[in-house]
GROMACS .gro file of C-alpha atoms in nm:
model
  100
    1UNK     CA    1   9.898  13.339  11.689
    2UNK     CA    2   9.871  13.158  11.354
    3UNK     CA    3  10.204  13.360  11.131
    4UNK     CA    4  10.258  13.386  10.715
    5UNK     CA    5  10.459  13.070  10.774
    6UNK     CA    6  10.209  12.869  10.934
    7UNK     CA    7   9.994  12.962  10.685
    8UNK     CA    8  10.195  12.874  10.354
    9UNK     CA    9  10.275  12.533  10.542
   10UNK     CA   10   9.904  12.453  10.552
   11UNK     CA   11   9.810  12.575  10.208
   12UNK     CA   12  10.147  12.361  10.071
   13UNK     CA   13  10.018  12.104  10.248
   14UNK     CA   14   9.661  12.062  10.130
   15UNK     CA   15   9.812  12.148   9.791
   16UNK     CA   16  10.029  11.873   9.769
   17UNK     CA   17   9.758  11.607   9.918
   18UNK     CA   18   9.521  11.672   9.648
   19UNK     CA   19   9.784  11.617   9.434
   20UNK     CA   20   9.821  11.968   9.291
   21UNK     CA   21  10.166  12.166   9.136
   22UNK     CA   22  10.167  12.538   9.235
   23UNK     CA   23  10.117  12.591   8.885
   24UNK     CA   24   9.784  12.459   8.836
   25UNK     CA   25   9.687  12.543   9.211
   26UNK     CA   26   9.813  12.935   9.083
   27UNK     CA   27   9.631  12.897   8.805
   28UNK     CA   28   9.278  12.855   8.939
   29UNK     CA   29   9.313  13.092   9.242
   30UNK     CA   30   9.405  13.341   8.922
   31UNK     CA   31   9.774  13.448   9.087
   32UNK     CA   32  10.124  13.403   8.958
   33UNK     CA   33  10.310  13.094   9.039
   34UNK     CA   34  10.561  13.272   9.267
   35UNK     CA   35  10.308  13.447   9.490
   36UNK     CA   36  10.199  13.097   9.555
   37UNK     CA   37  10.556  12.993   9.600
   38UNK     CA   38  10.631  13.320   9.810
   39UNK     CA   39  10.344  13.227  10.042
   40UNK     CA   40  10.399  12.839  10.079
   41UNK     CA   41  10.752  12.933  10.215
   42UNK     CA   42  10.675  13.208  10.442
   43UNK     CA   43  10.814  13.475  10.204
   44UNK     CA   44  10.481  13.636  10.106
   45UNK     CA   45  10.278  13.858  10.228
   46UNK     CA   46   9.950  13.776  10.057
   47UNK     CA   47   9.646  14.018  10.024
   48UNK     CA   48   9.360  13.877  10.171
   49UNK     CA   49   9.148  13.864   9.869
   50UNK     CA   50   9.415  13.607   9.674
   51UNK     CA   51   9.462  13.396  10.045
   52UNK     CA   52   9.069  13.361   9.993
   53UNK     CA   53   9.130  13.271   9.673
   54UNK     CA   54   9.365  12.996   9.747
   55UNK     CA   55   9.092  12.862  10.029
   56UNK     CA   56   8.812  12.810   9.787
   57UNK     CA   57   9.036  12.638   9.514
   58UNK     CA   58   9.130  12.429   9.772
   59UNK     CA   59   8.815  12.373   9.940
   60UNK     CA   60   8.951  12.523  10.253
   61UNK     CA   61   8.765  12.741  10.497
   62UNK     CA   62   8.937  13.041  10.661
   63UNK     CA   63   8.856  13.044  11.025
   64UNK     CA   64   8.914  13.300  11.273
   65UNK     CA   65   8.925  13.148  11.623
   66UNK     CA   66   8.910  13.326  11.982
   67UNK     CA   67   9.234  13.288  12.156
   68UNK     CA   68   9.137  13.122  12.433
   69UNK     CA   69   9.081  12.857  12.211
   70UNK     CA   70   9.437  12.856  12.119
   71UNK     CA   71   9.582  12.563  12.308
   72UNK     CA   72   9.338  12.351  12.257
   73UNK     CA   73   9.412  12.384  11.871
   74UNK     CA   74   9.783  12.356  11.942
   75UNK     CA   75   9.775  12.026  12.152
   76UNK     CA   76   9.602  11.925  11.858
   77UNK     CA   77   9.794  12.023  11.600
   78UNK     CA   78  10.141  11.857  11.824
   79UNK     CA   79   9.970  11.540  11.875
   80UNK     CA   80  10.038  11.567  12.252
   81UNK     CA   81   9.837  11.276  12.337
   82UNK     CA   82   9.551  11.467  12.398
   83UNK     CA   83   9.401  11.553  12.082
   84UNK     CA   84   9.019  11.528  12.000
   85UNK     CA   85   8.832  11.392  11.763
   86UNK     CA   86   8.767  11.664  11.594
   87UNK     CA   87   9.161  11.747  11.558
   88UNK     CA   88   9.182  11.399  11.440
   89UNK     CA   89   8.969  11.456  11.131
   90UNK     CA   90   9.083  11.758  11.084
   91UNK     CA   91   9.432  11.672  11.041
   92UNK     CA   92   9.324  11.350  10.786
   93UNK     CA   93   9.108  11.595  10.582
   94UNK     CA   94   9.455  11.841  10.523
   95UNK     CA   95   9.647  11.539  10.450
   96UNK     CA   96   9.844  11.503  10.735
   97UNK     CA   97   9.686  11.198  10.896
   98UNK     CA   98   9.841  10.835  10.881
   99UNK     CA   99  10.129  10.768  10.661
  100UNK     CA  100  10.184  11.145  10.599
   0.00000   0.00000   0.00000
């Protein structure tokens, strides 16, 4: 299950690799600086409505998966040899392909 942590991580991430600060990123989601800040370091707990926020400022999509396909998107995400193509792009589009 994806936690408030893993969550902030991501949204720090994409953040930072379009080359935002948390002010400007706080800015246009229209939230205070230090909810942003709360979130990126697991502090927060964000209402929905301001974590959607956040997604479309970013141009992030929210996606709700079924757990079965859990592992898949966790062999993925550790780079355990196995990951697809798909995990591949996905991880250069947040940021966090090569060099990162």
């Amino acid at each position: 299950m994806t936690t408030l942590v893993d969550i902030g991580h991501r949204i720090r991430i994409a953040r930072k690799s379009r080359g935002m600060t948390a002010i400007a990123l706080a800015e246009l989601a229209g939230m205070h600086r230090n909810t942003l800040l709360a979130l990126e370091t697991g502090r927060g707990n964000i209402e929905l409505v301001k974590l959607l926020a956040l997604c479309e400022a970013l141009d992030l999509d929210l996606l709700l998966l079924p757990r079965q396909a859990a592992p898949l998107r966790a062999a993925d995400a550790q780079g355990s040899g196995s990951q697809t193509e798909l995990g591949a792009r996905l991880q250069a589009l947040m940021g966090q392909g090569e060099g990162a």
